[in-house]
Tab-separated table of C-alpha atoms and ligand atoms in Angstrom:
chain	number	residue	atom	x	y	z
A	1	MET	CA	57.844	101.211	88.005
A	2	ASN	CA	54.698	99.616	86.535
A	3	ASP	CA	54.659	95.874	85.871
A	4	PHE	CA	52.517	95.059	82.811
A	5	VAL	CA	54.529	91.989	81.813
A	6	PHE	CA	52.047	89.143	82.225
A	7	THR	CA	48.748	89.399	80.341
A	8	GLY	CA	47.228	86.103	81.522
A	9	LYS	CA	46.530	83.126	79.288
A	10	ILE	CA	44.956	84.402	76.073
A	11	SER	CA	41.765	83.160	74.474
A	12	ILE	CA	40.505	83.385	70.892
A	13	ASN	CA	37.175	85.085	70.224
A	14	ALA	CA	34.692	84.873	67.342
A	15	PHE	CA	36.525	87.481	65.229
A	16	CYS	CA	39.240	84.981	64.258
A	17	SER	CA	39.332	84.516	60.469
A	18	HIS	CA	39.156	80.747	60.972
A	19	ASN	CA	35.795	81.100	62.646
A	20	THR	CA	34.004	82.108	59.452
A	21	TYR	CA	36.162	80.449	56.791
A	22	TRP	CA	37.578	76.981	57.358
A	23	LYS	CA	40.228	77.533	54.684
A	24	SER	CA	41.467	80.815	56.172
A	25	ALA	CA	45.200	81.161	55.650
A	26	CYS	CA	45.781	83.468	58.609
A	27	SER	CA	48.415	82.207	61.028
A	28	LYS	CA	49.980	85.471	62.211
A	29	CYS	CA	49.448	84.697	65.906
A	30	ILE	CA	50.988	81.232	65.506
A	31	GLU	CA	54.020	82.562	63.632
A	32	VAL	CA	54.891	85.192	66.239
A	33	CYS	CA	54.304	83.218	69.448
A	34	PRO	CA	57.778	82.778	70.992
A	35	PHE	CA	56.590	79.748	72.984
A	36	GLU	CA	54.829	77.829	70.198
A	37	ALA	CA	51.715	77.863	72.357
A	38	LEU	CA	49.260	78.253	69.469
A	39	ALA	CA	48.334	75.763	66.781
A	40	ILE	CA	45.644	74.947	64.222
A	41	ASP	CA	43.531	71.897	65.098
A	42	PHE	CA	41.908	69.330	62.770
A	43	ASP	CA	38.894	71.610	62.290
A	44	ASN	CA	41.262	74.426	61.257
A	45	ASN	CA	40.556	76.436	64.414
A	46	VAL	CA	43.275	78.174	66.413
A	47	VAL	CA	43.816	76.453	69.756
A	48	VAL	CA	45.714	77.752	72.780
A	49	GLY	CA	48.204	75.461	74.524
A	50	ASP	CA	50.865	76.413	77.082
A	51	CYS	CA	50.469	80.171	76.749
A	52	ILE	CA	52.634	82.204	79.153
A	53	GLY	CA	50.635	85.388	78.575
A	54	CYS	CA	53.203	87.585	76.816
A	55	GLY	CA	50.489	89.110	74.589
A	56	VAL	CA	52.617	89.308	71.407
A	57	CYS	CA	49.896	87.483	69.418
A	58	TYR	CA	47.384	90.071	70.647
A	59	SER	CA	49.456	92.757	69.031
A	60	ALA	CA	49.882	90.794	65.795
A	61	CYS	CA	46.221	89.926	65.244
A	62	GLU	CA	44.565	92.487	62.967
A	63	ASN	CA	41.134	91.013	63.682
A	64	ASP	CA	41.072	91.850	67.409
A	65	ALA	CA	40.444	88.120	67.860
A	66	ILE	CA	42.810	87.619	70.811
A	67	GLU	CA	41.540	88.346	74.311
A	68	LEU	CA	43.963	89.133	77.134
A	69	ASN	CA	43.022	88.417	80.728
A	70	ARG	CA	45.261	90.932	82.489
A	71	ASN	CA	47.096	94.155	81.761
A	72	LEU	CA	44.691	95.172	79.035
A	73	ASP	CA	45.296	98.273	76.924
A	74	ILE	CA	42.840	100.122	79.155
A	75	ASP	CA	45.007	99.290	82.213
A	76	LEU	CA	48.067	100.774	80.531
A	77	VAL	CA	46.049	103.861	79.631
A	78	LYS	CA	44.813	104.276	83.217
A	79	ASN	CA	48.084	103.598	85.046
A	80	VAL	CA	50.925	104.961	82.925
A	81	THR	CA	52.132	108.363	84.117
A	82	GLU	CA	55.468	108.366	82.289
A	83	PRO	CA	55.302	107.083	78.686
A	84	SER	CA	58.487	105.043	78.659
A	85	PHE	CA	58.361	101.320	77.923
A	86	GLY	CA	60.759	98.418	77.819
A	87	CYS	CA	60.882	94.676	78.395
A	88	ILE	CA	62.452	93.163	81.525
A	89	PHE	CA	65.919	93.362	79.924
A	90	ALA	CA	65.719	96.998	78.833
A	91	LYS	CA	65.178	100.409	80.419
A	92	GLY	CA	61.727	101.959	80.660
A	93	ASP	CA	59.420	102.901	83.554
A	94	ASN	CA	56.709	100.557	82.367
A	95	LYS	CA	57.658	96.923	81.984
A	96	ILE	CA	55.929	94.993	79.214
A	97	SER	CA	56.574	91.467	77.949
A	98	CYS	CA	58.031	92.742	74.666
A	99	ILE	CA	57.964	96.100	72.869
A	100	SER	CA	55.760	94.437	70.218
A	101	ARG	CA	53.008	94.452	72.878
A	102	LEU	CA	52.608	98.160	72.051
A	103	GLY	CA	49.987	98.238	69.310
A	104	GLU	CA	49.597	101.302	67.100
A	105	ASN	CA	46.575	102.316	69.201
A	106	LEU	CA	48.687	102.570	72.377
A	107	ILE	CA	51.640	104.287	70.711
A	108	VAL	CA	49.339	106.898	69.137
A	109	TYR	CA	47.473	107.304	72.436
A	110	PHE	CA	50.646	108.074	74.419
A	111	VAL	CA	51.918	110.435	71.718
A	112	LEU	CA	48.616	112.342	71.791
A	113	LYS	CA	48.531	112.416	75.600
A	114	PHE	CA	52.164	113.215	76.430
A	115	GLY	CA	53.505	114.541	73.129
A	116	TYR	CA	55.998	111.654	72.899
A	117	ILE	CA	56.668	108.021	73.775
A	118	ASN	CA	59.997	106.438	74.736
A	119	ILE	CA	60.485	102.825	73.702
A	120	PHE	CA	63.645	101.063	74.878
A	121	LYS	CA	65.021	98.137	72.909
A	122	GLY	CA	67.178	95.544	74.631
A	123	ASN	CA	69.216	92.920	72.825
A	124	CYS	CA	66.224	92.129	70.570
A	125	GLU	CA	68.058	90.254	67.808
A	126	LYS	CA	69.294	87.627	70.277
A	127	CYS	CA	66.043	87.376	72.260
A	128	LYS	CA	63.583	84.469	72.214
A	129	PHE	CA	61.012	87.079	71.243
A	130	LYS	CA	62.905	88.085	68.072
A	131	MET	CA	60.083	86.829	65.787
A	132	SER	CA	57.927	89.493	67.358
A	133	LEU	CA	60.257	92.281	66.183
A	134	GLU	CA	58.436	92.011	62.868
A	135	VAL	CA	55.193	92.768	64.744
A	136	PHE	CA	56.836	95.768	66.383
A	137	GLU	CA	58.078	97.071	63.017
A	138	LYS	CA	54.596	96.683	61.525
A	139	ASN	CA	53.010	98.495	64.479
A	140	LEU	CA	55.549	101.284	64.029
A	141	LYS	CA	54.742	101.522	60.315
A	142	LYS	CA	51.013	101.824	61.099
A	143	THR	CA	51.799	104.420	63.780
A	144	GLN	CA	53.855	106.405	61.282
A	145	GLU	CA	50.986	106.391	58.776
A	146	ILE	CA	48.441	107.462	61.403
A	147	LEU	CA	50.642	110.245	62.780
A	148	LYS	CA	51.170	111.496	59.224
A	149	ALA	CA	47.389	111.729	58.771
A	150	LEU	CA	47.162	113.632	62.064
A	151	ASP	CA	50.001	115.925	60.916
A	152	ILE	CA	52.203	114.923	63.870
A	153	SER	CA	55.915	114.269	63.400
A	154	PHE	CA	57.054	110.657	63.825
A	155	ASP	CA	59.965	112.105	65.850
A	156	ALA	CA	57.539	111.945	68.792
A	157	VAL	CA	58.206	108.180	68.825
A	158	LYS	CA	61.644	107.890	70.411
A	159	ILE	CA	63.296	104.498	70.148
A	160	GLU	CA	66.521	103.843	72.024
A	161	GLN	CA	68.800	100.863	72.410
A	162	SER	CA	69.377	100.483	76.129
A	163	SER	CA	69.712	97.247	78.129
A	164	LEU	CA	69.486	96.926	81.911
A	165	ASP	CA	72.485	95.566	83.880
A	166	LYS	CA	70.150	93.293	85.835
A	167	PRO	CA	66.785	92.126	84.416
A	168	PHE	CA	63.648	93.447	86.106
A	169	GLU	CA	61.838	90.686	87.985
A	170	PRO	CA	58.185	90.667	86.988
A	171	ASN	CA	55.448	89.452	89.258
A	172	PHE	CA	54.134	86.367	87.468
A	173	GLY	CA	51.946	85.452	90.443
A	174	ILE	CA	48.307	85.544	89.501
A	175	SER	CA	45.401	84.992	91.809
A	176	ARG	CA	42.276	83.056	90.837
A	177	ARG	CA	40.355	86.245	91.347
A	178	ASP	CA	42.417	88.104	88.735
A	179	VAL	CA	41.885	85.379	86.149
A	180	PHE	CA	38.107	85.601	86.324
A	181	LYS	CA	37.787	89.326	86.780
A	182	ILE	CA	36.374	90.834	83.577
A	183	LYS	CA	37.740	94.294	82.958
A	184	GLU	CA	36.639	96.967	80.567
A	185	ARG	CA	37.728	95.884	77.093
A	186	VAL	CA	38.206	98.093	74.101
A	187	PRO	CA	39.159	96.404	70.821
A	188	LYS	CA	42.351	97.916	69.385
A	189	ARG	CA	40.640	99.139	66.218
A	190	ASP	CA	37.768	100.859	68.109
A	191	PHE	CA	40.301	102.423	70.472
A	192	LEU	CA	42.282	103.778	67.532
A	193	ILE	CA	39.200	105.120	65.729
A	194	GLU	CA	38.110	106.970	68.897
A	195	LEU	CA	41.559	108.580	69.084
A	196	ILE	CA	41.824	109.779	65.527
A	197	LYS	CA	38.327	110.322	64.141
A	198	GLU	CA	38.141	114.045	64.926
A	199	ASN	CA	41.817	114.707	64.231
A	200	ILE	CA	42.628	113.539	60.696
A	201	LYS	CA	44.189	116.462	58.848
A	202	GLN	CA	45.491	114.859	55.671
A	203	SER	CA	45.486	111.681	53.635
A	204	ALA	CA	48.058	108.981	54.400
A	205	GLU	CA	48.332	105.369	53.289
A	206	TYR	CA	47.427	102.749	55.893
A	207	ILE	CA	48.447	99.076	55.850
A	208	GLY	CA	45.922	97.906	58.473
A	209	THR	CA	42.945	97.725	56.120
A	210	ILE	CA	42.231	97.510	52.370
A	211	ARG	CA	39.829	98.996	49.847
A	212	LEU	CA	37.792	96.395	48.001
A	213	SER	CA	36.198	96.512	44.593
A	214	ILE	CA	33.869	94.004	42.965
A	215	ASN	CA	33.607	93.431	39.240
A	216	GLU	CA	30.693	92.632	36.923
A	217	ILE	CA	31.148	88.883	37.213
A	218	CYS	CA	29.723	88.857	40.788
A	219	ASP	CA	26.410	87.003	41.069
A	220	PHE	CA	25.574	88.044	44.651
A	221	CYS	CA	26.109	84.539	46.021
A	222	SER	CA	26.830	86.146	49.467
A	223	ILE	CA	29.838	83.933	50.213
A	224	CYS	CA	32.040	86.985	50.848
A	225	GLU	CA	29.534	88.243	53.395
A	226	SER	CA	29.468	84.934	55.236
A	227	VAL	CA	33.260	84.400	55.385
A	228	CYS	CA	34.056	87.913	56.611
A	229	PRO	CA	34.919	87.595	60.329
A	230	LYS	CA	34.444	91.301	60.966
A	231	GLY	CA	31.049	91.902	59.364
A	232	ALA	CA	32.667	94.383	56.967
A	233	ILE	CA	30.539	93.224	54.008
A	234	ILE	CA	26.760	93.390	53.954
A	235	ILE	CA	24.633	92.300	51.000
A	236	GLU	CA	21.050	93.499	50.687
A	237	LYS	CA	18.785	91.844	48.147
A	238	ARG	CA	15.515	93.633	47.417
A	239	GLU	CA	14.378	95.226	44.121
A	240	THR	CA	18.089	95.855	43.664
A	241	ALA	CA	20.923	93.824	45.170
A	242	VAL	CA	23.643	95.948	46.755
A	243	ILE	CA	27.004	95.024	48.296
A	244	TYR	CA	28.079	97.442	51.034
A	245	PHE	CA	31.555	97.547	52.518
A	246	ASN	CA	32.844	99.233	55.671
A	247	PRO	CA	36.662	99.532	55.407
A	248	SER	CA	36.922	100.609	59.040
A	249	LEU	CA	35.911	97.091	60.103
A	250	CYS	CA	38.061	95.296	57.547
A	251	SER	CA	41.248	93.656	58.855
A	252	ALA	CA	42.638	92.855	55.388
A	253	CYS	CA	42.413	89.120	56.152
A	254	LYS	CA	41.424	88.474	52.502
A	255	ASN	CA	38.991	85.653	53.379
A	256	CYS	CA	36.473	87.249	50.991
A	257	ILE	CA	38.985	87.396	48.126
A	258	ASP	CA	40.101	83.797	48.624
A	259	ALA	CA	36.561	82.440	49.016
A	260	CYS	CA	34.803	84.274	46.160
A	261	PRO	CA	33.983	81.510	43.631
A	262	LYS	CA	33.938	84.043	40.790
A	263	ASN	CA	37.244	85.773	41.633
A	264	ALA	CA	35.223	88.958	41.551
A	265	ILE	CA	36.935	90.810	44.408
A	266	THR	CA	40.129	92.826	44.180
A	267	ALA	CA	41.932	94.824	46.842
A	268	LYS	CA	43.692	98.148	46.671
A	269	LYS	CA	45.727	99.990	49.277
A	270	ALA	CA	43.776	101.916	51.883
A	271	PHE	CA	44.232	105.228	53.688
A	272	VAL	CA	43.972	106.313	57.318
A	273	GLU	CA	40.664	108.052	56.544
A	274	ASP	CA	39.238	104.610	55.659
A	275	LEU	CA	39.278	103.904	59.405
A	276	ILE	CA	36.315	106.246	59.809
A	277	PRO	CA	33.187	104.029	59.731
A	278	LYS	CA	31.146	104.319	56.557
A	279	ALA	CA	29.131	102.126	54.184
A	280	LEU	CA	30.579	102.148	50.672
A	281	LYS	CA	28.367	100.854	47.900
A	282	LEU	CA	30.649	98.427	46.027
A	283	PHE	CA	28.306	96.924	43.476
A	284	GLU	CA	24.607	96.779	42.586
A	285	LYS	CA	22.309	95.067	40.112
A	286	PRO	CA	18.519	95.136	39.638
A	287	LYS	CA	16.379	92.077	40.382
A	288	LYS	CA	15.510	89.593	37.607
A	289	ILE	CA	13.200	86.583	37.634
A	290	CYS	CA	14.292	83.420	35.862
A	291	SER	CA	11.821	81.222	33.935
A	292	CYS	CA	12.264	78.674	36.766
A	293	GLY	CA	10.867	81.243	39.212
A	294	ASN	CA	14.174	82.027	40.953
A	295	VAL	CA	15.042	85.636	41.756
A	296	TYR	CA	18.581	86.549	40.647
A	297	TYR	CA	20.781	89.582	40.099
A	298	THR	CA	23.059	89.111	37.057
A	299	ASP	CA	22.896	90.239	33.414
A	300	GLU	CA	22.358	86.652	32.237
A	301	GLU	CA	19.081	85.396	30.751
A	302	ILE	CA	18.847	82.604	33.327
A	303	CYS	CA	19.656	82.355	37.064
A	304	PRO	CA	23.023	80.941	38.298
A	305	GLU	CA	21.327	77.685	39.414
A	306	CYS	CA	19.831	77.118	35.932
A	307	GLU	CA	23.200	77.977	34.410
A	308	ILE	CA	24.811	75.178	36.476
A	309	LYS	CA	21.986	72.761	35.609
A	310	ASN	CA	22.352	73.569	31.890
A	311	LYS	CA	26.102	73.018	32.059
A	312	LYS	CA	25.640	69.647	33.759
A	313	ARG	CA	22.988	68.736	31.199
A	314	GLN	CA	25.350	69.581	28.328
A	315	GLU	CA	28.060	67.455	29.972
A	316	LEU	CA	25.677	64.517	30.353
A	317	LEU	CA	24.516	64.865	26.741
A	318	SER	CA	28.116	64.740	25.553
A	319	TYR	CA	28.698	61.495	27.539
A	320	ILE	CA	25.524	60.028	26.016
A	321	LYS	CA	26.745	61.011	22.532
A	322	ASP	CA	30.057	59.227	23.217
A	323	LEU	CA	28.162	56.001	23.863
A	324	PHE	CA	26.988	55.802	20.248
B	1	SF4	S1	42.669	86.102	62.946
B	1	SF4	FE1	43.989	86.520	64.744
B	1	SF4	S2	43.604	84.788	66.128
B	1	SF4	FE2	42.861	84.177	64.107
B	1	SF4	S3	44.603	83.107	63.134
B	1	SF4	FE3	44.711	85.252	62.506
B	1	SF4	S4	46.110	86.228	63.990
B	1	SF4	FE4	45.415	84.270	64.887
B	2	SF4	S1	31.855	89.155	45.312
B	2	SF4	FE1	32.085	86.956	44.947
B	2	SF4	S2	31.581	86.017	46.914
B	2	SF4	FE2	30.775	88.128	46.991
B	2	SF4	S3	28.670	87.942	46.274
B	2	SF4	FE3	29.910	88.422	44.486
B	2	SF4	S4	30.393	86.416	43.561
B	2	SF4	FE4	29.698	86.022	45.674
B	3	SF4	S1	36.123	92.425	54.023
B	3	SF4	FE1	37.343	90.687	53.306
B	3	SF4	S2	39.451	91.230	53.820
B	3	SF4	FE2	38.125	92.578	55.025
B	3	SF4	S3	37.858	91.554	57.006
B	3	SF4	FE3	36.151	90.938	55.693
B	3	SF4	S4	36.828	89.023	54.704
B	3	SF4	FE4	38.646	90.027	55.565
């Protein structure tokens, strides 16, 4: 029996959507935490309170922004010899805090390694962790999409309802040494890409990322680039300005869509093959020089700054006219 229940108090890294965009609406980790240990502070950053280290938020965060201290994915990969998982109230050779701890990367990994995975559900609907069932269902949906692309039947994921008569007693004891020991970390998305990149056989929709497109109204202000927590958008401005997008990095957080002052960005559904790293050219425009000397990249006769100044000037003139 392997005990992977306690993951250590989590921390939030720089990939959190709130780190690059103060108005980010993401609160997935907060919504799924069964112990209300996470909150948004006055600066709109996610803060960690009395975390018990269940790791459910880790599984819910699409940005790979949550860091576990113990029982990392790599530890499960190294130590599991029988791919059967359950929480302390359910059957399963490997004890985890909640079945939602199994991200799509781990489920796909065990299916590829053993040909199947057994996941035992306990009395989930009545459990304190029931909010996290939604995370589990989402991870299963992503797994299903990935397995479809790999041409592997979803029957390999066996889910059974089976409670234990007596709950398993996890070892919550944690030494100071364990807390500070840095182990090999592999972000979930990188882990998944490594697993599937050589094996995709067919197209299948994937809910973990999105395809972006940018329309003519874009003026290359670069706000989307700066609010993207994953570095999925890069804007190059030379003789031509070009917006590049890498869907394999994108977590579908929609910061870019919400922050674009021109409402120039739209999202479409993505496919498993979008997880393979690439640079898509989303939009380009040749350089222009405004009479004020500014370089800009729109079809207009003047640069965006002069456009704003002209608008303000017109407004002021209309106020002056009203005075007489
Ligand atoms: S990006 Fe991750 S850590 Fe940040 S708020 Fe969203 S779920 Fe939480
Ligand atoms: S898409 Fe929007 S945010 Fe990005 S450069 Fe264009 S106008 Fe700016
Ligand atoms: S490209 Fe947009 S939706 Fe994707 S991670 Fe970056 S900000 Fe979020």
